[in-house]
Amino acid sequence: QVQLVESGGGLVQPGDSLRLSCAASGRTFSSYSMTWFRQAQGKEREFVAVITRDGDRTYYTDSVKGRFTCSRDSARSTWFLQMDNLTPDDTAVYYCAVRPGAWSKWVADFDTWGQGTRVTVSS
């Protein structure tokens, strides 16, 4: 079973950048596709971005396309979410989640989650 530890959240101003990290321990890093979700206060958890198991494809929800970038460092067993040009609408708790095999953007498909990291965008 893989364990996930997130870091990188914080309080920033509109237009700033943050990089979230999701470090894995346990089973083989390369067995998993990794999806980022976020949950704003009072709202349901929603899909943000995904990087496939092979690391060769990424997909993003429309509201973050062109601003967010998924990547990974296999040597460090860590995935990253680079977030640029942040807006107040990006304020949420961000979660990473992994599943073996095919990627998914549906919350119900995941059993393994990071603890969440809070991102607040405010002037």
Short mmCIF file of C-alpha atoms in Angstrom, two decimals:
data_model
loop_
_atom_site.label_atom_id
_atom_site.label_comp_id
_atom_site.label_asym_id
_atom_site.label_seq_id
_atom_site.Cartn_x
_atom_site.Cartn_y
_atom_site.Cartn_z
CA GLN A 1 0.00 0.00 0.00
CA VAL A 2 1.33 3.41 -0.94
CA GLN A 3 1.27 6.35 1.45
CA LEU A 4 1.09 9.96 0.27
CA VAL A 5 2.36 13.07 2.02
CA GLU A 6 1.51 16.47 0.59
CA SER A 7 3.22 19.80 1.03
CA GLY A 8 3.49 23.20 -0.55
CA GLY A 9 0.25 24.99 0.22
CA GLY A 10 0.04 28.46 1.66
CA LEU A 11 -1.36 31.97 1.48
CA VAL A 12 -0.53 33.87 -1.67
CA GLN A 13 -1.78 36.89 -3.59
CA PRO A 14 -3.60 36.78 -6.92
CA GLY A 15 -1.13 36.23 -9.74
CA ASP A 16 1.37 34.39 -7.56
CA SER A 17 2.58 30.82 -7.97
CA LEU A 18 2.80 27.76 -5.76
CA ARG A 19 4.13 24.28 -6.28
CA LEU A 20 2.43 21.44 -4.48
CA SER A 21 4.26 18.19 -3.83
CA CYS A 22 2.91 14.71 -3.20
CA ALA A 23 5.55 12.28 -1.99
CA ALA A 24 4.91 8.56 -2.15
CA SER A 25 6.27 5.77 -0.03
CA GLY A 26 5.53 2.11 -0.07
CA ARG A 27 4.76 0.35 -3.30
CA THR A 28 6.27 1.06 -6.68
CA PHE A 29 5.82 4.68 -7.68
CA SER A 30 5.57 3.88 -11.37
CA SER A 31 2.53 1.65 -10.87
CA TYR A 32 0.25 4.61 -10.29
CA SER A 33 -1.45 7.37 -12.14
CA MET A 34 -1.87 10.42 -9.94
CA THR A 35 -4.76 12.81 -9.82
CA TRP A 36 -5.06 16.17 -8.09
CA PHE A 37 -8.38 17.22 -6.62
CA ARG A 38 -9.45 20.27 -4.69
CA GLN A 39 -12.25 21.08 -2.33
CA ALA A 40 -13.36 24.60 -1.65
CA GLN A 41 -15.27 25.40 1.49
CA GLY A 42 -18.87 24.28 1.17
CA LYS A 43 -18.31 22.58 -2.17
CA GLU A 44 -17.73 19.06 -3.37
CA ARG A 45 -14.28 17.74 -4.10
CA GLU A 46 -13.49 18.28 -7.77
CA PHE A 47 -10.99 17.10 -10.34
CA VAL A 48 -8.11 19.43 -11.11
CA ALA A 49 -5.45 17.53 -13.05
CA VAL A 50 -3.96 14.11 -13.68
CA ILE A 51 -0.68 12.63 -14.82
CA THR A 52 -0.81 9.14 -16.21
CA ARG A 53 1.07 6.14 -14.89
CA ASP A 54 3.73 6.38 -17.58
CA GLY A 55 4.01 10.12 -17.04
CA ASP A 56 3.50 10.80 -20.72
CA ARG A 57 0.09 12.42 -20.60
CA THR A 58 -1.55 15.07 -18.49
CA TYR A 59 -5.11 16.35 -18.41
CA TYR A 60 -6.58 19.39 -16.73
CA THR A 61 -9.95 20.78 -15.86
CA ASP A 62 -10.80 23.74 -18.07
CA SER A 63 -10.46 26.37 -15.35
CA VAL A 64 -6.76 25.60 -14.77
CA LYS A 65 -5.59 24.86 -18.31
CA GLY A 66 -2.60 26.96 -19.21
CA ARG A 67 -1.95 27.84 -15.55
CA PHE A 68 -1.36 24.50 -13.80
CA THR A 69 1.19 21.86 -14.76
CA CYS A 70 1.55 18.30 -13.51
CA SER A 71 4.94 16.65 -13.37
CA ARG A 72 6.76 13.98 -11.48
CA ASP A 73 10.23 13.03 -10.30
CA SER A 74 10.52 9.27 -10.35
CA ALA A 75 13.86 9.27 -8.53
CA ARG A 76 12.20 11.06 -5.61
CA SER A 77 8.87 9.25 -5.90
CA THR A 78 7.17 12.61 -5.92
CA TRP A 79 4.52 14.23 -8.04
CA PHE A 80 4.16 17.99 -8.41
CA LEU A 81 1.44 20.45 -9.28
CA GLN A 82 2.85 23.77 -10.43
CA MET A 83 0.19 26.45 -10.10
CA ASP A 84 0.78 29.79 -11.79
CA ASN A 85 -1.28 32.95 -12.05
CA LEU A 86 -3.42 31.91 -9.11
CA THR A 87 -6.81 33.52 -8.56
CA PRO A 88 -9.13 33.62 -5.55
CA ASP A 89 -11.22 30.93 -7.25
CA ASP A 90 -8.30 28.54 -6.77
CA THR A 91 -8.66 28.77 -3.00
CA ALA A 92 -9.26 25.25 -1.69
CA VAL A 93 -7.72 22.29 0.04
CA TYR A 94 -5.80 20.34 -2.57
CA TYR A 95 -5.53 16.56 -2.44
CA CYS A 96 -3.43 14.11 -4.36
CA ALA A 97 -4.74 10.62 -4.94
CA VAL A 98 -3.34 7.57 -6.69
CA ARG A 99 -4.70 4.46 -8.22
CA PRO A 100 -2.99 1.62 -10.05
CA GLY A 101 -3.44 1.39 -13.78
CA ALA A 102 -5.78 3.63 -15.72
CA TRP A 103 -6.23 7.21 -14.62
CA SER A 104 -9.48 8.60 -13.34
CA LYS A 105 -11.02 11.94 -12.47
CA TRP A 106 -13.74 10.56 -10.23
CA VAL A 107 -13.41 10.79 -6.46
CA ALA A 108 -15.13 7.46 -5.93
CA ASP A 109 -12.41 5.63 -7.86
CA PHE A 110 -9.72 6.39 -5.28
CA ASP A 111 -8.83 4.71 -2.02
CA THR A 112 -5.45 6.30 -1.43
CA TRP A 113 -5.27 10.00 -0.63
CA GLY A 114 -2.85 12.55 0.66
CA GLN A 115 -3.74 14.48 3.78
CA GLY A 116 -4.52 17.66 1.84
CA THR A 117 -2.78 21.00 1.72
CA ARG A 118 -4.55 24.33 1.93
CA VAL A 119 -4.12 26.96 -0.74
CA THR A 120 -5.49 30.42 -0.07
CA VAL A 121 -5.37 33.12 -2.72
CA SER A 122 -6.25 36.52 -1.35
CA SER A 123 -5.17 40.11 -1.63
#
